[in-house]
mmCIF file of C-alpha atoms in Angstrom:
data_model
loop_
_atom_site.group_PDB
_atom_site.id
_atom_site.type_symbol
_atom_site.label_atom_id
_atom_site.label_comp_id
_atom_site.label_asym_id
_atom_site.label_seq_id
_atom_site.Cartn_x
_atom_site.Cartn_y
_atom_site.Cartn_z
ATOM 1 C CA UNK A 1260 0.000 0.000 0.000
ATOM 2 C CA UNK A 1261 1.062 3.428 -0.465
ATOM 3 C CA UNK A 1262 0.582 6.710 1.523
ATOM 4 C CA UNK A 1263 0.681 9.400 -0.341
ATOM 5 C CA UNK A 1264 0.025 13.222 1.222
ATOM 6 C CA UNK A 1265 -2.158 15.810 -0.892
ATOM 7 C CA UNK A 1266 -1.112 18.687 -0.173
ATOM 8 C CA UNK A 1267 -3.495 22.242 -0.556
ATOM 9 C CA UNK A 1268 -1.146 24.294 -2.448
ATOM 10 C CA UNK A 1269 -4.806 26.120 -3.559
ATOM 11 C CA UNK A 1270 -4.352 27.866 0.286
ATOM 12 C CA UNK A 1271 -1.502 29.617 -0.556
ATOM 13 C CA UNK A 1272 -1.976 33.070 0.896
ATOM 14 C CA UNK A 1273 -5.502 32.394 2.278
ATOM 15 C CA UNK A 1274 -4.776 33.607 5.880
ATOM 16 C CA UNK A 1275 -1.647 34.464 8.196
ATOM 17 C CA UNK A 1276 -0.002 30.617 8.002
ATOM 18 C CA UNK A 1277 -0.630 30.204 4.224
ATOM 19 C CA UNK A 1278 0.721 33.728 3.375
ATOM 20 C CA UNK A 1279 4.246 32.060 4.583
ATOM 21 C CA UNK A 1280 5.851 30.815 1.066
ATOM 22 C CA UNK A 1281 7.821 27.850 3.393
ATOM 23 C CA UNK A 1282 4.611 26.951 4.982
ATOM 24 C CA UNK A 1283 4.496 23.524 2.077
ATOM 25 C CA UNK A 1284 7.984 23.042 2.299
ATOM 26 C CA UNK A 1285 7.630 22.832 6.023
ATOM 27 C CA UNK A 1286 4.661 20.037 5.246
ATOM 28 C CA UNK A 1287 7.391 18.164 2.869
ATOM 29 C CA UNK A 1288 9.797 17.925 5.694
ATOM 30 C CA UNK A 1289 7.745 16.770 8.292
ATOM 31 C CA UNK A 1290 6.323 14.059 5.787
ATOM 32 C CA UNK A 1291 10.187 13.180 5.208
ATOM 33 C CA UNK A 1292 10.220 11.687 8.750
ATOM 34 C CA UNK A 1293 7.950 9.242 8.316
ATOM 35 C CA UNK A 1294 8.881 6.257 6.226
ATOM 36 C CA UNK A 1295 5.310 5.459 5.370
ATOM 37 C CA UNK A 1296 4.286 8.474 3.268
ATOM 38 C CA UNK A 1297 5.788 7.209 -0.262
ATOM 39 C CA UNK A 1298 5.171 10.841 -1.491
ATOM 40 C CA UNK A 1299 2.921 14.199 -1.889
ATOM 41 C CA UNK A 1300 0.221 15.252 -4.630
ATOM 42 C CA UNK A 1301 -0.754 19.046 -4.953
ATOM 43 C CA UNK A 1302 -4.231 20.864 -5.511
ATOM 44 C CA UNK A 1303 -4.288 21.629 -8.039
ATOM 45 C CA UNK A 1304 -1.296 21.795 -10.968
ATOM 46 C CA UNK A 1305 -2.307 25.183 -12.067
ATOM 47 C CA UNK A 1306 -1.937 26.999 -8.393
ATOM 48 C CA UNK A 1307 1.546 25.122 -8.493
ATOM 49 C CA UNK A 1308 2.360 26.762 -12.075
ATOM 50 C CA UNK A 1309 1.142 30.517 -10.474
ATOM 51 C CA UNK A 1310 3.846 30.099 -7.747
ATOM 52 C CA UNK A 1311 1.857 32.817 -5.364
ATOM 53 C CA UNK A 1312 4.492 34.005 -2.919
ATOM 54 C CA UNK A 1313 7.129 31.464 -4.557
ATOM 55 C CA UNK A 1314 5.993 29.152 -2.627
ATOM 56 C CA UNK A 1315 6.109 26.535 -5.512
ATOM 57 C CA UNK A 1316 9.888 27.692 -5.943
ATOM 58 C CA UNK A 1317 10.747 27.504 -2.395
ATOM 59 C CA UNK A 1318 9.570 23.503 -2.810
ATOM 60 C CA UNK A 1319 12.107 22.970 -5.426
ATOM 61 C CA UNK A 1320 14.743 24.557 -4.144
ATOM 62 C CA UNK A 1321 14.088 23.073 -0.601
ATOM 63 C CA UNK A 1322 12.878 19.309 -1.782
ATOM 64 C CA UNK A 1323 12.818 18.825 -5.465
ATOM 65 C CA UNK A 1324 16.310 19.787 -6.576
ATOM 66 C CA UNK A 1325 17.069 16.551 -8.239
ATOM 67 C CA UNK A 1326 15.202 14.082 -11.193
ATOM 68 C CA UNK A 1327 13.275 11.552 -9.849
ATOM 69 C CA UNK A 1328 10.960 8.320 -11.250
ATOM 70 C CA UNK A 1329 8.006 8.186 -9.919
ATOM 71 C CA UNK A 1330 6.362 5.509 -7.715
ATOM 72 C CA UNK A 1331 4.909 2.660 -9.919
ATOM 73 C CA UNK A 1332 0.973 2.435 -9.183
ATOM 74 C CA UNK A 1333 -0.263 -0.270 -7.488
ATOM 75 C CA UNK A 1334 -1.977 -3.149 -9.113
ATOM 76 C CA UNK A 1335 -1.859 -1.571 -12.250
ATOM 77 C CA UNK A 1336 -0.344 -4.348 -13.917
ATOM 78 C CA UNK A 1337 2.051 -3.642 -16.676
ATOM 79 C CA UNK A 1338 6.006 -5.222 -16.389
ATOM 80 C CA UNK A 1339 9.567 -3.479 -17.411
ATOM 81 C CA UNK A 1340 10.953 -3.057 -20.844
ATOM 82 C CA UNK A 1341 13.994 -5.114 -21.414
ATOM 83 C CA UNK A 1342 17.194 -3.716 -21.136
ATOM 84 C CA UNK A 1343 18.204 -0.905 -22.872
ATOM 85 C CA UNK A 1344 21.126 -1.952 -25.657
ATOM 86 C CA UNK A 1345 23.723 0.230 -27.320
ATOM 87 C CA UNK A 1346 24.621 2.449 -24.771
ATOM 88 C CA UNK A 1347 27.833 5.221 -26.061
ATOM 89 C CA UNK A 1348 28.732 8.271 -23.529
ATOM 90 C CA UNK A 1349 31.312 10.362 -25.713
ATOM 91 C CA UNK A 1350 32.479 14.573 -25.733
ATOM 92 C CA UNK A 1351 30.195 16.522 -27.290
ATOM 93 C CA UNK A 1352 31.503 17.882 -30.488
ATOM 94 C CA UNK A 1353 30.372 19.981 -33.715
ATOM 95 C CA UNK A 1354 26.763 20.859 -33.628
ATOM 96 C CA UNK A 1355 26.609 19.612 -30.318
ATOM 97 C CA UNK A 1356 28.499 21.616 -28.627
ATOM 98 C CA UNK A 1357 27.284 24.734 -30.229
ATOM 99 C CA UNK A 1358 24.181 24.110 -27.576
ATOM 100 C CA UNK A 1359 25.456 22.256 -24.561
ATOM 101 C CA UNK A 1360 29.257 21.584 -23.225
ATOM 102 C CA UNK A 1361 29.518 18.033 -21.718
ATOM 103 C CA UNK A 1362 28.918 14.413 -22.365
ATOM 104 C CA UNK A 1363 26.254 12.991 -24.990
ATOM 105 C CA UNK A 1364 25.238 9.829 -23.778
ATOM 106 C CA UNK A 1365 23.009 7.600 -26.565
ATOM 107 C CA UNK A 1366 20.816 4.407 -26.669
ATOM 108 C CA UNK A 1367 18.847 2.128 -28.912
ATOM 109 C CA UNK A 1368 14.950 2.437 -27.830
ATOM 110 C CA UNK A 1369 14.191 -0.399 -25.838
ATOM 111 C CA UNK A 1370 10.424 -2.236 -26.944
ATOM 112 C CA UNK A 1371 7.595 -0.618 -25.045
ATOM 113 C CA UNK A 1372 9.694 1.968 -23.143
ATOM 114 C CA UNK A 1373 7.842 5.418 -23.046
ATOM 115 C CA UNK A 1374 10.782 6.778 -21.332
ATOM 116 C CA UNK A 1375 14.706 6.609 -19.966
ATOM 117 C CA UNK A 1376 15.923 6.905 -17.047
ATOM 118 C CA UNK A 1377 19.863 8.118 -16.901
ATOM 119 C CA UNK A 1378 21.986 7.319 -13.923
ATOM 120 C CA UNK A 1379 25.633 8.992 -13.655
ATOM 121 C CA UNK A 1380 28.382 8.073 -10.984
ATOM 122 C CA UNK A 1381 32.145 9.536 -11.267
ATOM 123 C CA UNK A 1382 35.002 7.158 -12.700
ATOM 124 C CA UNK A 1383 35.283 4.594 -14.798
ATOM 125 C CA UNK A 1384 32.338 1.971 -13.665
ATOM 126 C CA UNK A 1385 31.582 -1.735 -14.201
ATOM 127 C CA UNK A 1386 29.752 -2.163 -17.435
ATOM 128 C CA UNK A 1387 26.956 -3.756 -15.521
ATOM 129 C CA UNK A 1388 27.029 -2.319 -12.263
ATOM 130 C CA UNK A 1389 23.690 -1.580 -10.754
ATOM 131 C CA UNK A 1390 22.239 2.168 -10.436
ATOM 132 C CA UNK A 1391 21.591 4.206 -7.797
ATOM 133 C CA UNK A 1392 18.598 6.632 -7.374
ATOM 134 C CA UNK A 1393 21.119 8.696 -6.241
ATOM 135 C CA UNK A 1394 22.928 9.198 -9.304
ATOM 136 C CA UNK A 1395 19.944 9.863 -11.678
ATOM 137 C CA UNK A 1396 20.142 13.077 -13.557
ATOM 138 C CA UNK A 1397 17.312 12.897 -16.418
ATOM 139 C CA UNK A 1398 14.150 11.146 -17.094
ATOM 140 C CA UNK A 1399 13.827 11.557 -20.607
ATOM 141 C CA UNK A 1400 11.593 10.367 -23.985
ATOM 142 C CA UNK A 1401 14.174 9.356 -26.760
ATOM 143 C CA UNK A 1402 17.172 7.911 -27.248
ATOM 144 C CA UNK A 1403 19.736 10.175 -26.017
ATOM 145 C CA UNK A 1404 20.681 13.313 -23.971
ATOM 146 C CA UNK A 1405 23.331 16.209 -23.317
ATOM 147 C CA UNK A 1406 24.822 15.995 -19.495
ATOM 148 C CA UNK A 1407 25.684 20.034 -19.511
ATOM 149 C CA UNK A 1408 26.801 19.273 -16.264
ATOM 150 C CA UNK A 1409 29.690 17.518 -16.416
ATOM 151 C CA UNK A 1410 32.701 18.900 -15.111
ATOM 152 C CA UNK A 1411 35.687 19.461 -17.618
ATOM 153 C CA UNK A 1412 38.323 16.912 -17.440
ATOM 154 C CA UNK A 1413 36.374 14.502 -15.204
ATOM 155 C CA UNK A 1414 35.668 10.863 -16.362
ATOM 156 C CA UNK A 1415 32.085 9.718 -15.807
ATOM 157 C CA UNK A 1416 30.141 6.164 -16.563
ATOM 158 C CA UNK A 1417 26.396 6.633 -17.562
ATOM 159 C CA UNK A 1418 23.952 3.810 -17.272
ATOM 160 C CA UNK A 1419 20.123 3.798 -18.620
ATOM 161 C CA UNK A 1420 17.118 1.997 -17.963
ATOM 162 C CA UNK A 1421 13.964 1.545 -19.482
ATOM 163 C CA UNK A 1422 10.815 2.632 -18.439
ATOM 164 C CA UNK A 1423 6.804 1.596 -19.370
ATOM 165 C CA UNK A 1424 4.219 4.279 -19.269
ATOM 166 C CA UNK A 1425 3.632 3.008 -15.458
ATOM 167 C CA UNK A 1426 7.363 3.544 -14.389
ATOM 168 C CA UNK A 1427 8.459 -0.093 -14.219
ATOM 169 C CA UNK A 1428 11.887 -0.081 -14.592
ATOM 170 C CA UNK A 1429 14.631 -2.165 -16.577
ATOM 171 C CA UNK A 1430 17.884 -3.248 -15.442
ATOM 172 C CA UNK A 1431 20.686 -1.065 -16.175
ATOM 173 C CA UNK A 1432 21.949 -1.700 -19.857
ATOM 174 C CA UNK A 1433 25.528 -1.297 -20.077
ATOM 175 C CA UNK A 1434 26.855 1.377 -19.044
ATOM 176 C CA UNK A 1435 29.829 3.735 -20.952
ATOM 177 C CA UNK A 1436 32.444 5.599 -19.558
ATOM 178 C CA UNK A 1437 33.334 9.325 -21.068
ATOM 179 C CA UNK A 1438 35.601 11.916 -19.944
ATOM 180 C CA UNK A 1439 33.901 15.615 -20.525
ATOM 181 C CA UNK A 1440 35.980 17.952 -22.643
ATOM 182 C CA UNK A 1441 37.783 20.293 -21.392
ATOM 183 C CA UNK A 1442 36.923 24.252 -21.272
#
């Protein structure tokens, strides 16, 4: 079973507690103590996308600074995508780096994946070592992305896994190492 907290961002700014733009982030961190709740919904999306007293900002910066994939619904059925296959991490050169400094990282599409999740850790890595939530840095659609942030100099190994359209989630396909260009 999961717990999951709704939380009235709609309030924001209704009377002396709600006019405080922590007041949700203080919600968020009191939730955080309690190993039960698996997560928060807001009321509604569209007070979240007016940010009223940055409120909404305040939550990212204070809780939501990194990607995440979301919990997979329960008995909803559904089963991961194999493997993703193909994996390359390399510089980005020519046309892409006119846009974005870093590493590209590319995959072959993966049968019934509706999206990737990318994992990063420092160093060259095991081909098939296992990922971390910590180390995720994009959820994406497609088969490939840009890590801007990737420090100059500094070898990383990036992993993907598959997703379904109900966040089930592959193994790891193998990963590939890539050191980011420099300046």
């Amino acid at each position: 079973m999961q717990l999951t907290i709704g939380q009235a961002a709609y309030r924001v700014g209704e009377d002396a507690t709600w006019r405080k733009p922590a007041e949700l982030s203080r919600h968020l961190t009191l939730n955080a103590k309690y190993p039960q709740i698996s997560g928060d919904v807001y009321f509604s999306a569209s007070d979240l996308a007016a940010n009223r007293r940055g409120f909404a900002a305040r939550l990212r910066d204070d809780h939501y600074t990194r990607p995440a994939v979301p919990p997979v619904p329960a008995r909803r059925g559904g089963q991961a995508p194999p493997p993703v296959q193909g994996t390359t991490a390399a510089p980005a050169t020519g046309k892409d780096a006119k846009n974005a400094k870093g590493v590209k990282v590319t995959w072959r599409a993966s049968q019934g994946a509706t999206s990737y999740a990318v994992y990063r850790v420092e160093g060259a890595k095991p081909g098939c070592a296992p990922v971390d939530p910590r180390h995720l840095i994009a959820d994406v659609r497609g088969g490939g992305i840009i890590d801007p942030t990737a420090k100059p100099g500094r070898s990383y190994t990036y992993s993907v896994t598959a997703l379904d359209r109900l966040h089930h989630e592959s193994r790891p396909g193998r990963g590939a190492t890539a050191t980011a260009p420099e300046g």
